[in-house]
XYZ file of N, CA and C in Angstrom:
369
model
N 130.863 -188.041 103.276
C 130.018 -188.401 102.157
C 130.713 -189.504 101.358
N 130.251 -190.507 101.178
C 130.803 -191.859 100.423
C 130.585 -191.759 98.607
N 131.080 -191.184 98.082
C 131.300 -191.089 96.393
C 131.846 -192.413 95.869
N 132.221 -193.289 96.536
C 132.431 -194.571 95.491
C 132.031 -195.910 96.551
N 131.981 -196.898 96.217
C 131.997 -198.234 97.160
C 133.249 -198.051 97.915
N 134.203 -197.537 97.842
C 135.434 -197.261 98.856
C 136.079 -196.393 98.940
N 135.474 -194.790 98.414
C 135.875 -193.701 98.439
C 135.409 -192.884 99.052
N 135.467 -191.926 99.692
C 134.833 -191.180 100.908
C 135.566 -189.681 100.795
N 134.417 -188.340 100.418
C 134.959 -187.036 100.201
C 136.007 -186.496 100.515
N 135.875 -186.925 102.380
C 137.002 -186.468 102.941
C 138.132 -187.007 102.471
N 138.657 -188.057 101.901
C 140.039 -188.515 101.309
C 140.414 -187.562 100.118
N 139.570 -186.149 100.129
C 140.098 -185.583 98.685
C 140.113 -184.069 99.101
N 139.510 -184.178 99.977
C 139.727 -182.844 100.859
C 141.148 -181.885 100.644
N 140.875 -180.837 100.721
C 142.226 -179.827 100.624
C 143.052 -179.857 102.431
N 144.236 -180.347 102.128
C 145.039 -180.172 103.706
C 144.967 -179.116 104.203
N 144.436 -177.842 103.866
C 144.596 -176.981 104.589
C 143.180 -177.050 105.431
N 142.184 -177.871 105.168
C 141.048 -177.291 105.913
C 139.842 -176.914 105.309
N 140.286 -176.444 104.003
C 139.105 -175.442 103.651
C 137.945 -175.955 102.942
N 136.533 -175.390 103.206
C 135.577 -175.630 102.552
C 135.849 -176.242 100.550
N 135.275 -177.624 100.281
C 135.327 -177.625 98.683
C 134.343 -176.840 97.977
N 134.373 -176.347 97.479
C 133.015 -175.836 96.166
C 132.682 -176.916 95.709
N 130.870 -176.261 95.695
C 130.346 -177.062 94.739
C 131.021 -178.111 93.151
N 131.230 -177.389 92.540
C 131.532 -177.374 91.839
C 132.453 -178.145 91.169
N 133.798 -178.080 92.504
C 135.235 -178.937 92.890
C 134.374 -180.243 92.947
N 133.482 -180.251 94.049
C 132.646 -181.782 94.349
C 132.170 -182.861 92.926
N 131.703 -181.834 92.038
C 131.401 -182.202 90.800
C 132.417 -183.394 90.194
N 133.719 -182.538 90.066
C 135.065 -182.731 89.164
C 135.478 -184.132 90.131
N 135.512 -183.822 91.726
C 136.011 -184.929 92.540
C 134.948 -186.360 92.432
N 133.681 -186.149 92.193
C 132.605 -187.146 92.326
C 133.325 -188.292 90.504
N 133.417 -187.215 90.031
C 134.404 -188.113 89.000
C 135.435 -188.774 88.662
N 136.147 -187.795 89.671
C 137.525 -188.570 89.706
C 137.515 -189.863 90.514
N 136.962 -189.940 91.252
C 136.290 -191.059 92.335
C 136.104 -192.395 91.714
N 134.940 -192.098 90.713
C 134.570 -192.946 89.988
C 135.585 -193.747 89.195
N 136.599 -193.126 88.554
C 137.508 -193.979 87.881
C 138.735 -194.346 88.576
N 139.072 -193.845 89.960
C 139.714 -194.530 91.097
C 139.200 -195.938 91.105
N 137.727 -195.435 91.324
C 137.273 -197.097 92.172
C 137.392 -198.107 90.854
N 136.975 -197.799 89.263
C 137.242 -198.828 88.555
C 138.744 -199.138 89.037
N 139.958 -198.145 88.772
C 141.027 -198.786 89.375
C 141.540 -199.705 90.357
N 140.603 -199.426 91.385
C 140.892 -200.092 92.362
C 139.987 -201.647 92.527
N 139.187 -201.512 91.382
C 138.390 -202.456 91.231
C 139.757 -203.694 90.343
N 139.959 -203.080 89.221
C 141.150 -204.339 88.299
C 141.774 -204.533 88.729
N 142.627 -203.872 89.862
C 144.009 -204.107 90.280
C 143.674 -204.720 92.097
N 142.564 -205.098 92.118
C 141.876 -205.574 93.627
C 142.868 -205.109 94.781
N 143.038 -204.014 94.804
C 144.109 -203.378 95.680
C 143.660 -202.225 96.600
N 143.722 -201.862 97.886
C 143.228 -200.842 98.059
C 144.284 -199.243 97.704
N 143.495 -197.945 97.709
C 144.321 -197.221 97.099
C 144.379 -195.833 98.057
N 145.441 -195.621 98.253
C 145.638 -194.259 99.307
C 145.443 -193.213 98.688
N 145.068 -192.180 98.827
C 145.084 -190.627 98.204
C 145.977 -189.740 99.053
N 147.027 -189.386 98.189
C 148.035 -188.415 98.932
C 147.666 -187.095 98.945
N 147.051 -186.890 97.920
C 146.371 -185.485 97.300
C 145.516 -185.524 96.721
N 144.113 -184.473 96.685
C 143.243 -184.793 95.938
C 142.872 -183.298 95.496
N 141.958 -182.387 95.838
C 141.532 -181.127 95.840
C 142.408 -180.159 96.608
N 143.240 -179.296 95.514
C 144.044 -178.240 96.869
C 143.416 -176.883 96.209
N 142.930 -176.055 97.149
C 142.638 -174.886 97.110
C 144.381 -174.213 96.029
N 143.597 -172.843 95.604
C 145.052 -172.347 95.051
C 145.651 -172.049 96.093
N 145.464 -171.367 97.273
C 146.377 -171.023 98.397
C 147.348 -172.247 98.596
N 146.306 -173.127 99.222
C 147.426 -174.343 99.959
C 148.254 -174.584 98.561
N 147.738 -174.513 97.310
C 148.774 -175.315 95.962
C 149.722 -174.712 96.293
N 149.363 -173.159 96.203
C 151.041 -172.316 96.150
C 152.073 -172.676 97.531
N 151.461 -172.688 98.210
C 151.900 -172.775 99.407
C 153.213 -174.132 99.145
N 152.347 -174.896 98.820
C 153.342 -176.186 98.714
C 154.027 -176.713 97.453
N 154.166 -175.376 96.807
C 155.043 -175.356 95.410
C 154.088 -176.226 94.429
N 152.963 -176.400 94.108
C 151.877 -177.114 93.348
C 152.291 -176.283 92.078
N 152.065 -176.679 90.656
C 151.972 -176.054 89.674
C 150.702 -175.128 89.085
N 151.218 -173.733 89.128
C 150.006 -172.610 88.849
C 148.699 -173.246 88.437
N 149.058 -173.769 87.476
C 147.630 -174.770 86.348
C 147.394 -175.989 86.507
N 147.896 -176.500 88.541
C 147.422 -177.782 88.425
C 145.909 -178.272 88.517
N 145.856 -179.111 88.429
C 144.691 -179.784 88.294
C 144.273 -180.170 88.992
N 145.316 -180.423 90.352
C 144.509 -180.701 91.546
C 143.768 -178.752 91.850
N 143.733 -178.261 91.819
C 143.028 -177.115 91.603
C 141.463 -176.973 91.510
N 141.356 -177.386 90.343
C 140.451 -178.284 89.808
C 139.183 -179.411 90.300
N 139.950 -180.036 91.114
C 139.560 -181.292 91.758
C 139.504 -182.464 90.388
N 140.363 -182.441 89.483
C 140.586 -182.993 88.253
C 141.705 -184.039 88.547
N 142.757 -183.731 90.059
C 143.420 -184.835 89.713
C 143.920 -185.153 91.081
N 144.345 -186.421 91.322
C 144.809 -187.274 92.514
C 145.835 -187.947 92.433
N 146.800 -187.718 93.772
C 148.300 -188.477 93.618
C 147.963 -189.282 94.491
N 148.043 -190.775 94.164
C 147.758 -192.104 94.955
C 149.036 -193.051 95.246
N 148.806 -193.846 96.118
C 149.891 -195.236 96.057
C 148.880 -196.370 96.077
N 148.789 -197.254 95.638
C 148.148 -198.352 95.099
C 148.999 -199.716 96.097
N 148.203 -199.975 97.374
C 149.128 -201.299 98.236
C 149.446 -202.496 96.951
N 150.869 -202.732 97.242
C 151.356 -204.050 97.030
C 151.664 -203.228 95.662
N 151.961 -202.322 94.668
C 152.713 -201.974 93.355
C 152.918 -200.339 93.567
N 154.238 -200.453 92.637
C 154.881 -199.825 92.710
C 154.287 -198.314 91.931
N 154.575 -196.961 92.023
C 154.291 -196.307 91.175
C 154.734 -196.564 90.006
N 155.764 -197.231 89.417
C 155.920 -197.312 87.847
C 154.943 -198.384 87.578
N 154.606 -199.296 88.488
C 153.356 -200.659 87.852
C 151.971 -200.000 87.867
N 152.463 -198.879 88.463
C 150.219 -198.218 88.472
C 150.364 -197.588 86.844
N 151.658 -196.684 87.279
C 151.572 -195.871 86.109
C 151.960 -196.685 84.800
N 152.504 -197.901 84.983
C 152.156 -198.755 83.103
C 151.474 -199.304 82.712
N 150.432 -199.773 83.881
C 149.054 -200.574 83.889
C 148.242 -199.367 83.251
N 148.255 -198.521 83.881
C 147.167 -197.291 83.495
C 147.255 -196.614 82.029
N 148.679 -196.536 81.968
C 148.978 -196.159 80.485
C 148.838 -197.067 79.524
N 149.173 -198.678 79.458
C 148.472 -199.503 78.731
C 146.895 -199.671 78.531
N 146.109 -199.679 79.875
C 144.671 -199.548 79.563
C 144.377 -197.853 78.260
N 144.907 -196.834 78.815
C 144.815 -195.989 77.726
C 144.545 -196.024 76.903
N 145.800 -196.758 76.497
C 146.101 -197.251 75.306
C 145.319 -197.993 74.196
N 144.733 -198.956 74.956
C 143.642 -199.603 74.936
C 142.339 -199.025 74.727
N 142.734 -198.322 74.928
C 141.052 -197.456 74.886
C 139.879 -198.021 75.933
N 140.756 -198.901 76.935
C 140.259 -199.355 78.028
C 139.716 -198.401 79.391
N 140.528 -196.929 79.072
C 140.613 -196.224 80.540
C 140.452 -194.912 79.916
N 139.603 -194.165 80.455
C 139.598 -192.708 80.032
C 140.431 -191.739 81.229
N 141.380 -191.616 80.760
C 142.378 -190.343 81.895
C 142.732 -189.465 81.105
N 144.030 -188.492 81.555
C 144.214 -187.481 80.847
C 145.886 -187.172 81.372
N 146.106 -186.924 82.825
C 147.847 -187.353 82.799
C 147.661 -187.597 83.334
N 148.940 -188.572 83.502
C 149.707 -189.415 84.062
C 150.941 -189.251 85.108
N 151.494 -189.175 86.096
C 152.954 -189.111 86.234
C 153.263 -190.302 87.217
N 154.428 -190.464 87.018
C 155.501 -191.482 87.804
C 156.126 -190.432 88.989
N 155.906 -190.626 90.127
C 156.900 -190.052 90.794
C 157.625 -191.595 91.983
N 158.476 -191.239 92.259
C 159.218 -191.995 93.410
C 158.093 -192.711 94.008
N 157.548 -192.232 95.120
C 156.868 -192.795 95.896
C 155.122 -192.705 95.434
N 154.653 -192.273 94.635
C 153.222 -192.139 93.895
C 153.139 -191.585 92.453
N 151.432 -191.852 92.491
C 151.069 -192.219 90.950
C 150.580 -191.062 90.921
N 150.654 -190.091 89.554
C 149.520 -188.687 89.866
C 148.864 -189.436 88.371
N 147.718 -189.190 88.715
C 146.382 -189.181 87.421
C 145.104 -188.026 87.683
N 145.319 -187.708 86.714
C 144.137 -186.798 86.119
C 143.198 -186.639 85.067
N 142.270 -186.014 85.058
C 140.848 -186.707 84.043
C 140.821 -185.249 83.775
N 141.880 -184.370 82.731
C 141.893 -183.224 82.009
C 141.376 -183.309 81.322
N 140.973 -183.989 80.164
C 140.333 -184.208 78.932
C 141.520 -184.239 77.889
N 142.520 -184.322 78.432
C 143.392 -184.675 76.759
C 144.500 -185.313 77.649
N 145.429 -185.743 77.001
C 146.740 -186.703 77.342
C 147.880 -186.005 77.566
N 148.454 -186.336 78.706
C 149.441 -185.618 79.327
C 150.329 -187.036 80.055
N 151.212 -186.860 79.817
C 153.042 -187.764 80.452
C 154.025 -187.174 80.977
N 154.207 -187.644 82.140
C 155.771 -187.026 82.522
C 156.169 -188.453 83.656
């Protein structure tokens, strides 16, 4: 199922396999949406490392009890050609701006995690 001009369900899918809920589809059809503006400013294409994990697979792979990928609220990406600290200061300046509606943020080594919680979160 294609949810954005270059986003496609299955890229948000849970690794283990399992059926999404309704519901999850909801939260993911959104998160989608402000991927693709992303991927729209930064004319870059954008990988999804993670998108929707069932609680099983979360625990499984040490995920945090109350994450948000849970949810289908949040996605860890790499963005070709920048770095996770250039996604994650671009994104936090638009914020800032009142340019970008997200909710957290993180920097890790090799990817960007963003999520559309409804309030502001950093690490």
């Amino acid at each position: 199922m294609k949810l954005t001009k270059n986003f496609y369900k299955t890229e948000f899918n849970c690794k283990c396999g399992c059926e999404m809920p309704d519901h999850i589809l909801e939260n993911i059809k959104e998160l989608a949406y402000h991927l693709q503006r992303l991927r729209d400013k930064l004319d870059s294409p954008i990988k999804i490392n993670s998108g929707y994990r069932c609680e099983i697979h979360n625990s499984v792979i040490g995920g945090s009890k109350n994450s948000q990928h849970t949810k289908g609220l949040a996605s860890d990406i790499v963005v070709k050609d920048y770095t996770p600290e250039q996604v994650y200061n671009f994104l936090d300046k638009l914020q800032k701006l009142n340019m970008f509606k997200l909710g957290g943020l993180g920097k890790y080594d090799t990817f960007t995690h963003l999520d559309i919680r409804g309030h502001i979160a950093r690490w």
